[in-house]
GROMACS .gro file of N, CA, C and O in nm:
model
  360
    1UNK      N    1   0.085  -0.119   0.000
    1UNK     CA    2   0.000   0.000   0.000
    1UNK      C    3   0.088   0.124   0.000
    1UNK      O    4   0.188   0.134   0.072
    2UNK      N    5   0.044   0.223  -0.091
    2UNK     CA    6   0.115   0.329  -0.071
    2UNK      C    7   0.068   0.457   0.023
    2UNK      O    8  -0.046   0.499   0.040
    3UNK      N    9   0.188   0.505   0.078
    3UNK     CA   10   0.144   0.597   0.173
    3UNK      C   11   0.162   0.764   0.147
    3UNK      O   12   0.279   0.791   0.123
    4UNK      N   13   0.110   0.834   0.148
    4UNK     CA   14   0.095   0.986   0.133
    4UNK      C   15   0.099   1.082   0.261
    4UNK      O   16   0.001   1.077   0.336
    5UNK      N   17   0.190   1.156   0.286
    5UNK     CA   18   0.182   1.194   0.389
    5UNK      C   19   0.135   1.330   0.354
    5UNK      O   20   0.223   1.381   0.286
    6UNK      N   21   0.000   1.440   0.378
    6UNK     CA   22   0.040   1.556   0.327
    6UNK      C   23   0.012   1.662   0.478
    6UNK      O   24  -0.066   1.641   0.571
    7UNK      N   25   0.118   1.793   0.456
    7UNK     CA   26   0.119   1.868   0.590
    7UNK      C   27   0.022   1.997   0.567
    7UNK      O   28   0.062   2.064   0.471
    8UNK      N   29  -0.050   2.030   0.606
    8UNK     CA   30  -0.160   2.097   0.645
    8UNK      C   31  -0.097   2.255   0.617
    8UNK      O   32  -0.148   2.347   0.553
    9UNK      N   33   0.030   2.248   0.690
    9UNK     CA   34   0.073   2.346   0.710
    9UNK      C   35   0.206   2.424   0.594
    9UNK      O   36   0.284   2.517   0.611
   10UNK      N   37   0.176   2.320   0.463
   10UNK     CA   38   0.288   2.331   0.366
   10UNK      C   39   0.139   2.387   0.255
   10UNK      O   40   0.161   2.415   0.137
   11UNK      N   41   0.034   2.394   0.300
   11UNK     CA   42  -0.067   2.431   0.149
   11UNK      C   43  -0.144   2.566   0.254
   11UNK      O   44  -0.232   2.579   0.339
   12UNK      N   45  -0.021   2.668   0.165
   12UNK     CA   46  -0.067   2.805   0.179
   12UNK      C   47  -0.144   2.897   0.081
   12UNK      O   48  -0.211   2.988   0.128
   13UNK      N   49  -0.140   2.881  -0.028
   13UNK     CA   50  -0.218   2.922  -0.131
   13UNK      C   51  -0.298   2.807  -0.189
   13UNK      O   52  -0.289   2.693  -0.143
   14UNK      N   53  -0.385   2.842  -0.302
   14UNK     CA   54  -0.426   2.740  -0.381
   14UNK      C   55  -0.333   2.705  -0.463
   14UNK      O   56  -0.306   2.586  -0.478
   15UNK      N   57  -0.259   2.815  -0.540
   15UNK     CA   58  -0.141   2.763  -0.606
   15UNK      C   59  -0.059   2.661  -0.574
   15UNK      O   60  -0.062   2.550  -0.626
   16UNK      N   61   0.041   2.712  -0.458
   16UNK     CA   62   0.169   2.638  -0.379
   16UNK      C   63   0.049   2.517  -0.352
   16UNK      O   64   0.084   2.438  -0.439
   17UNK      N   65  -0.053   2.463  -0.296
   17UNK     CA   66  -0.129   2.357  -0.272
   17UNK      C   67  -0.144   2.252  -0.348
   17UNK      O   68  -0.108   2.139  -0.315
   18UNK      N   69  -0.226   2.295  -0.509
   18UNK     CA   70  -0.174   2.225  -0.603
   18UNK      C   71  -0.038   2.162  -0.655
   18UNK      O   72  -0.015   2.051  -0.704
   19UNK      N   73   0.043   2.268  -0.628
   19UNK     CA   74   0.205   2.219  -0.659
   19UNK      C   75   0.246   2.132  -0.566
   19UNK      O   76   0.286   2.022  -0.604
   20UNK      N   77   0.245   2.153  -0.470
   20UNK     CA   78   0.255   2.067  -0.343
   20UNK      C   79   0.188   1.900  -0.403
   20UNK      O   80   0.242   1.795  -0.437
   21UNK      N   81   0.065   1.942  -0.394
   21UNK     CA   82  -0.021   1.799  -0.439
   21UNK      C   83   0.062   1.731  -0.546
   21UNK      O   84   0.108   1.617  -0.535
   22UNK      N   85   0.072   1.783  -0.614
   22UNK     CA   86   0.118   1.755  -0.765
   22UNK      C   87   0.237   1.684  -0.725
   22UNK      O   88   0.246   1.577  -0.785
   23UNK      N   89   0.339   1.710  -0.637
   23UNK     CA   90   0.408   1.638  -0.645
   23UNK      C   91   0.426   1.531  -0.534
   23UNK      O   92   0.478   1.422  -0.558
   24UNK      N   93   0.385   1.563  -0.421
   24UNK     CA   94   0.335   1.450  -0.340
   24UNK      C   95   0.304   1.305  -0.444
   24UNK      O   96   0.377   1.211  -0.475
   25UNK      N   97   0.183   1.332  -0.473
   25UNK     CA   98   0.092   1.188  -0.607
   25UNK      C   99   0.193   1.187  -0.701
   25UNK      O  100   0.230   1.073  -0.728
   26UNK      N  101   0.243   1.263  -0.751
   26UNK     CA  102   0.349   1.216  -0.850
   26UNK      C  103   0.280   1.255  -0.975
   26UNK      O  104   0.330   1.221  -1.082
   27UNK      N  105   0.144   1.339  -0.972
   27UNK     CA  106   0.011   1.394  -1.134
   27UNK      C  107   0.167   1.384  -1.247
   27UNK      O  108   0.284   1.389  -1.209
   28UNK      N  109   0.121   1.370  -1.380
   28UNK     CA  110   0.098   1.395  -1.448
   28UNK      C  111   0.142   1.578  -1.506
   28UNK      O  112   0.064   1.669  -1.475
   29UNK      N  113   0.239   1.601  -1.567
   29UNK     CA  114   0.208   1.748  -1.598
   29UNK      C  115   0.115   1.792  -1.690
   29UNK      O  116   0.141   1.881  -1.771
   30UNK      N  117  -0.020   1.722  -1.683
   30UNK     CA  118  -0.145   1.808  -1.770
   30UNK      C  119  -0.224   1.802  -1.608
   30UNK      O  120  -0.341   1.839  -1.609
   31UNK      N  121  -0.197   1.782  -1.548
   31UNK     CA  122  -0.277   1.823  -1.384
   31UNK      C  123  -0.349   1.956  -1.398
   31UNK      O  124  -0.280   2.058  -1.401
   32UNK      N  125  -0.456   1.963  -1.405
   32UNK     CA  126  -0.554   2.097  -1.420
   32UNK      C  127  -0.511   2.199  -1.295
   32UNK      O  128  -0.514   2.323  -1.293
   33UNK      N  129  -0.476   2.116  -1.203
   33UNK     CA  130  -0.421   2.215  -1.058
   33UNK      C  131  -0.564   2.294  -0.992
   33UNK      O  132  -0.572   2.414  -0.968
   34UNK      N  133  -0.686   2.179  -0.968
   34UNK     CA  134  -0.794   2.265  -0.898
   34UNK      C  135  -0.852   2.141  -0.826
   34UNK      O  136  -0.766   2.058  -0.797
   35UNK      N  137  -0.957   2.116  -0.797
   35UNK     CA  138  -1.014   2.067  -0.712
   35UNK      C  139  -1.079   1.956  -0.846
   35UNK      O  140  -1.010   1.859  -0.876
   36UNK      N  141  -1.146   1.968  -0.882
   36UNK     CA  142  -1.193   1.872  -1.007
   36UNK      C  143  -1.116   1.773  -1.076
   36UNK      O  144  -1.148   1.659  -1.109
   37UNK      N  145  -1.011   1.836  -1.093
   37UNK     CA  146  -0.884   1.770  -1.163
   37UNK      C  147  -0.787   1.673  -1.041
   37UNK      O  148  -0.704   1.584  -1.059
   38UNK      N  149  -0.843   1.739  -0.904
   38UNK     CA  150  -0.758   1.648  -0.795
   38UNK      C  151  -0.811   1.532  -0.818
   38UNK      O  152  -0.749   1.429  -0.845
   39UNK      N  153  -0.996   1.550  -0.801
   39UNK     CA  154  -1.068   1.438  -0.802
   39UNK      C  155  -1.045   1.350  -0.905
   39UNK      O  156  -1.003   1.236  -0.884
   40UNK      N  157  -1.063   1.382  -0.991
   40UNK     CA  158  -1.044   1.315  -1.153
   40UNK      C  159  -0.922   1.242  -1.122
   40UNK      O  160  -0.963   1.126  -1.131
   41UNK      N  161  -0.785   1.232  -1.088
   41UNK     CA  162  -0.725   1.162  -1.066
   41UNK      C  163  -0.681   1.087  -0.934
   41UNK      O  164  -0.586   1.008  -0.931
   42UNK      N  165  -0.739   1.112  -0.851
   42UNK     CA  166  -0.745   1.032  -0.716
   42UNK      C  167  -0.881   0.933  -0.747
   42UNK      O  168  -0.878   0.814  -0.716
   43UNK      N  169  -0.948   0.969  -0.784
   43UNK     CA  170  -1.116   0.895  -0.767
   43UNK      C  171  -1.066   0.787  -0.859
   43UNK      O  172  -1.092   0.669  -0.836
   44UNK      N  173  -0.985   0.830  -0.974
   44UNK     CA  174  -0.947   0.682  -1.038
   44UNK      C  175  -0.822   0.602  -1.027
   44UNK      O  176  -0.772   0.539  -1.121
   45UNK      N  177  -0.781   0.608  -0.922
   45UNK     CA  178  -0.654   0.551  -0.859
   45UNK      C  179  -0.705   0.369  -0.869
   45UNK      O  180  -0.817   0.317  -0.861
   46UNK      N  181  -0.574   0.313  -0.887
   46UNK     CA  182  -0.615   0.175  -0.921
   46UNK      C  183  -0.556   0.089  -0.801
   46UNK      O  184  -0.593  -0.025  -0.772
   47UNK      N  185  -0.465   0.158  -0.740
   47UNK     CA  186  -0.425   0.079  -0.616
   47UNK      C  187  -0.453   0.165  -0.436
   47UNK      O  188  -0.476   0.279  -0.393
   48UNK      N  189  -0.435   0.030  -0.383
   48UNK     CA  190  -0.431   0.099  -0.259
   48UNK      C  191  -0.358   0.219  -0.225
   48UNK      O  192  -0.264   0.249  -0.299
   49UNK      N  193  -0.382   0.291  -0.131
   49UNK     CA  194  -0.319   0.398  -0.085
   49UNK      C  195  -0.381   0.487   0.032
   49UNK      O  196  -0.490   0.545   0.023
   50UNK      N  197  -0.305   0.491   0.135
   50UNK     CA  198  -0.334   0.552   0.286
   50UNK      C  199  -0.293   0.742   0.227
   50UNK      O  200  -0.211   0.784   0.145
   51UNK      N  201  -0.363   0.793   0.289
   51UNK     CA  202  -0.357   0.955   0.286
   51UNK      C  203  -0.310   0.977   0.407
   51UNK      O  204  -0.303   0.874   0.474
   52UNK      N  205  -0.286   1.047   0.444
   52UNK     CA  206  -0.234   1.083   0.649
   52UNK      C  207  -0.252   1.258   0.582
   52UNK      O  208  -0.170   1.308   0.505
   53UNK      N  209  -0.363   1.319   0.628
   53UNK     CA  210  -0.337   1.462   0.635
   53UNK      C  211  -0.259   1.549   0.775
   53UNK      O  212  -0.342   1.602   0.850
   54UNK      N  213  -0.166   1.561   0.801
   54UNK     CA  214  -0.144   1.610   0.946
   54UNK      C  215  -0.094   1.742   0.969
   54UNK      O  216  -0.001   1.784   0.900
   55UNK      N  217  -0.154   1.822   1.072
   55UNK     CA  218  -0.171   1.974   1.016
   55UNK      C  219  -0.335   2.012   0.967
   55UNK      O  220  -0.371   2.127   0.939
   56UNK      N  221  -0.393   1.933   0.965
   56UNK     CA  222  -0.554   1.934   0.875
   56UNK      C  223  -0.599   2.099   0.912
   56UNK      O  224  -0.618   2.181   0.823
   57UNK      N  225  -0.614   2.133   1.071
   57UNK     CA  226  -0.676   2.257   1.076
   57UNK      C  227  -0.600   2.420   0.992
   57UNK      O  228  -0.654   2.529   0.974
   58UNK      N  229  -0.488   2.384   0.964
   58UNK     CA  230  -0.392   2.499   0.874
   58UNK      C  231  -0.436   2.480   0.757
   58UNK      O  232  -0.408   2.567   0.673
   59UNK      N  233  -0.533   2.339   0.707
   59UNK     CA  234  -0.577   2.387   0.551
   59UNK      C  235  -0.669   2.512   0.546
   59UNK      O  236  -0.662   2.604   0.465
   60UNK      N  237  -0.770   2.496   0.665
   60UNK     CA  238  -0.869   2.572   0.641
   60UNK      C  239  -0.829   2.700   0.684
   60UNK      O  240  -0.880   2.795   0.624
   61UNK      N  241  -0.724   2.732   0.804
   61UNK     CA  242  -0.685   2.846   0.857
   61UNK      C  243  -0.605   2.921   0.704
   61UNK      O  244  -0.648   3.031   0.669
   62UNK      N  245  -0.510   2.866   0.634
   62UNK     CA  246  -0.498   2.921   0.539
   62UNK      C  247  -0.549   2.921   0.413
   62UNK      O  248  -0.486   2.984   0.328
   63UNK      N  249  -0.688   2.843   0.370
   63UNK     CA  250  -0.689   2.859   0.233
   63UNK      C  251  -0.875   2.863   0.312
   63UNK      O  252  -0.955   2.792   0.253
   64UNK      N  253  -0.903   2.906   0.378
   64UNK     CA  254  -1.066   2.960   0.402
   64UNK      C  255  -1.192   2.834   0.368
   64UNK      O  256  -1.218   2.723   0.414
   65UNK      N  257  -1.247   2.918   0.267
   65UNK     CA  258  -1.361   2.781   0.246
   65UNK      C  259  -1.307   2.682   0.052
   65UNK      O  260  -1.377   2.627  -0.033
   66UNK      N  261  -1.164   2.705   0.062
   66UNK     CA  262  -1.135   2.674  -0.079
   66UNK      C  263  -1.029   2.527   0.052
   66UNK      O  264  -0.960   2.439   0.000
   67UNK      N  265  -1.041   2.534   0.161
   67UNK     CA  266  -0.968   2.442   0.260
   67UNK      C  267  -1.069   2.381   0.276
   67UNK      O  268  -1.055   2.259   0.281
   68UNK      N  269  -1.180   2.425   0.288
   68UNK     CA  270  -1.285   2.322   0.348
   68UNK      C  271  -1.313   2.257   0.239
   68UNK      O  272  -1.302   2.136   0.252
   69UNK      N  273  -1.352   2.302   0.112
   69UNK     CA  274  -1.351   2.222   0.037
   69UNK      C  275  -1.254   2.105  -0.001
   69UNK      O  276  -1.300   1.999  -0.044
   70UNK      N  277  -1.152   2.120   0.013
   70UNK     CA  278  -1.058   2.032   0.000
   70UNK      C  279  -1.055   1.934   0.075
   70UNK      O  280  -1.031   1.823   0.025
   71UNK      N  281  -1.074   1.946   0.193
   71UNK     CA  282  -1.105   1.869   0.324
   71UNK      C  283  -1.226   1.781   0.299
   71UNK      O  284  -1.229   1.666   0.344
   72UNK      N  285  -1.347   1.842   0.215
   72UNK     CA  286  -1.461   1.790   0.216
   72UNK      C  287  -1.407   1.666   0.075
   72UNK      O  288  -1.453   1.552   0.072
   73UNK      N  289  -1.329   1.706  -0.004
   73UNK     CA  290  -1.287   1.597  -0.147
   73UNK      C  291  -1.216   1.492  -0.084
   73UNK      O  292  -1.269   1.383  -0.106
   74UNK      N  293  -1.100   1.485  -0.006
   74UNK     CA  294  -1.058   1.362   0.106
   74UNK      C  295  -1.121   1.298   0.143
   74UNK      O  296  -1.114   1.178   0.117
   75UNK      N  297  -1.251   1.374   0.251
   75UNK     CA  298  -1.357   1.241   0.310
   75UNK      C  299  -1.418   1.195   0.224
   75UNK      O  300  -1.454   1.077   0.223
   76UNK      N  301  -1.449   1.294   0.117
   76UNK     CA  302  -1.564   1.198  -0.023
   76UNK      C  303  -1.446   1.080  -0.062
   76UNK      O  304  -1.472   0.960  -0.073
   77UNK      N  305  -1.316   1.139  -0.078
   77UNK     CA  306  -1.245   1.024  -0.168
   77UNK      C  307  -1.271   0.899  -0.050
   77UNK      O  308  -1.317   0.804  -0.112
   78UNK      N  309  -1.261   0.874   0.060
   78UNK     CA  310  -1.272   0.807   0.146
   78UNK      C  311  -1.353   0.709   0.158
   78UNK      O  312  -1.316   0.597   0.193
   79UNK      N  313  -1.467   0.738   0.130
   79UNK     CA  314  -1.585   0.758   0.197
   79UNK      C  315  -1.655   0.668   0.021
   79UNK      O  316  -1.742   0.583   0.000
   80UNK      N  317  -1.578   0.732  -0.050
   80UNK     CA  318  -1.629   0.643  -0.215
   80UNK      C  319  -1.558   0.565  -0.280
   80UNK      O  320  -1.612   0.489  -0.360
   81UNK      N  321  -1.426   0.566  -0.263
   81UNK     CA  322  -1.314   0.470  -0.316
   81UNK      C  323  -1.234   0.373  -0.248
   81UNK      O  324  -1.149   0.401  -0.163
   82UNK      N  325  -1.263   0.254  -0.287
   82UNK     CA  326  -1.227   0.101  -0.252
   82UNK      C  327  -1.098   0.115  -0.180
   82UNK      O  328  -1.076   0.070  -0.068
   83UNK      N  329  -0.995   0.197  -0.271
   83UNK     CA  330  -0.898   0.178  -0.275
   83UNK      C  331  -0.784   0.311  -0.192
   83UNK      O  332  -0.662   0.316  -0.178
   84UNK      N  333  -0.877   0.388  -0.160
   84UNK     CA  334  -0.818   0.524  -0.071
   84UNK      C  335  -0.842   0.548   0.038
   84UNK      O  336  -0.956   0.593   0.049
   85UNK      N  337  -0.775   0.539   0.152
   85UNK     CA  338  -0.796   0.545   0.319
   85UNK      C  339  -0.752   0.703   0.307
   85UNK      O  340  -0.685   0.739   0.210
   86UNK      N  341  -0.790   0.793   0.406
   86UNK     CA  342  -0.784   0.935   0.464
   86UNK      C  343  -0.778   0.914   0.602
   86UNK      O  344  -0.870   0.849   0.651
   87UNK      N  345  -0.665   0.966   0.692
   87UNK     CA  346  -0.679   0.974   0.812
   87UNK      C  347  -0.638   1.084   0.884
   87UNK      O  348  -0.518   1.083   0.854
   88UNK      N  349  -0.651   1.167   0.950
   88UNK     CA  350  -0.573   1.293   1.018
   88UNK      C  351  -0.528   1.326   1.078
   88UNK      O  352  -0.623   1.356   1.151
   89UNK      N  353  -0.416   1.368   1.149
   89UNK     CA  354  -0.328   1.387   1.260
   89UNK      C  355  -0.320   1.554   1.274
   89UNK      O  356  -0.333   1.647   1.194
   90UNK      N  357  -0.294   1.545   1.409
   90UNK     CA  358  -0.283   1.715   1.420
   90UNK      C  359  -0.111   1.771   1.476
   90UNK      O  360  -0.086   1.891   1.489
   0.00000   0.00000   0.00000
C-alpha cells in the first residue's frame, strides 16, 4: 500500500497547494491544478493507498472555504473509493 503523507501546514495558497499535491501523487504534468482535476485523478486511482493529512486545521486556517472544500474531497475520496484510506493527525 502506498502511503501519502500531506502537511496541512505546507498548502498556503491554492497555487503552492496544487504544486505541493502535484508532487506529493506524482500527477501527471497536464494536472488541471484545482479541485476537479484532484478528483479526476485520485477517484481513479487503481491501487491501494493511505492519505495521512497532518496539520488538517492549517488547511482551512490558510486557504478559508477553498480548505474546506478540499477537506470535504478527502472524506468523499474516502468515503467512495475502494482503494483510498484518509486519516488525520494534528
Amino acid at each position: 500500500m502506498d502511503k501519502v503523507i500531506l502537511n496541512g501546514k505546507r498548502m498556503i495558497t491554492t497555487e503552492r497547494t496544487h504544486a505541493y499535491l502535484k508532487r506529493k501523487f506524482g500527477f501527471p504534468e497536464y494536472y488541471g491544478r484545482n479541485l476537479d482535476a484532484l478528483w479526476d485523478l485520485l477517484s481513479s486511482w487503481d491501487r491501494e493507498m493511505e492519505i495521512v493529512i497532518v496539520n488538517h486545521k492549517a488547511v482551512t486556517e490558510n486557504l478559508d472555504g477553498y480548505g474546506v472544500s478540499l477537506l470535504k474531497l478527502f472524506r468523499e475520496l474516502d468515503e467512495e473509493s475502494r482503494h483510498i484510506h484518509v486519516t488525520y493527525q494534528n
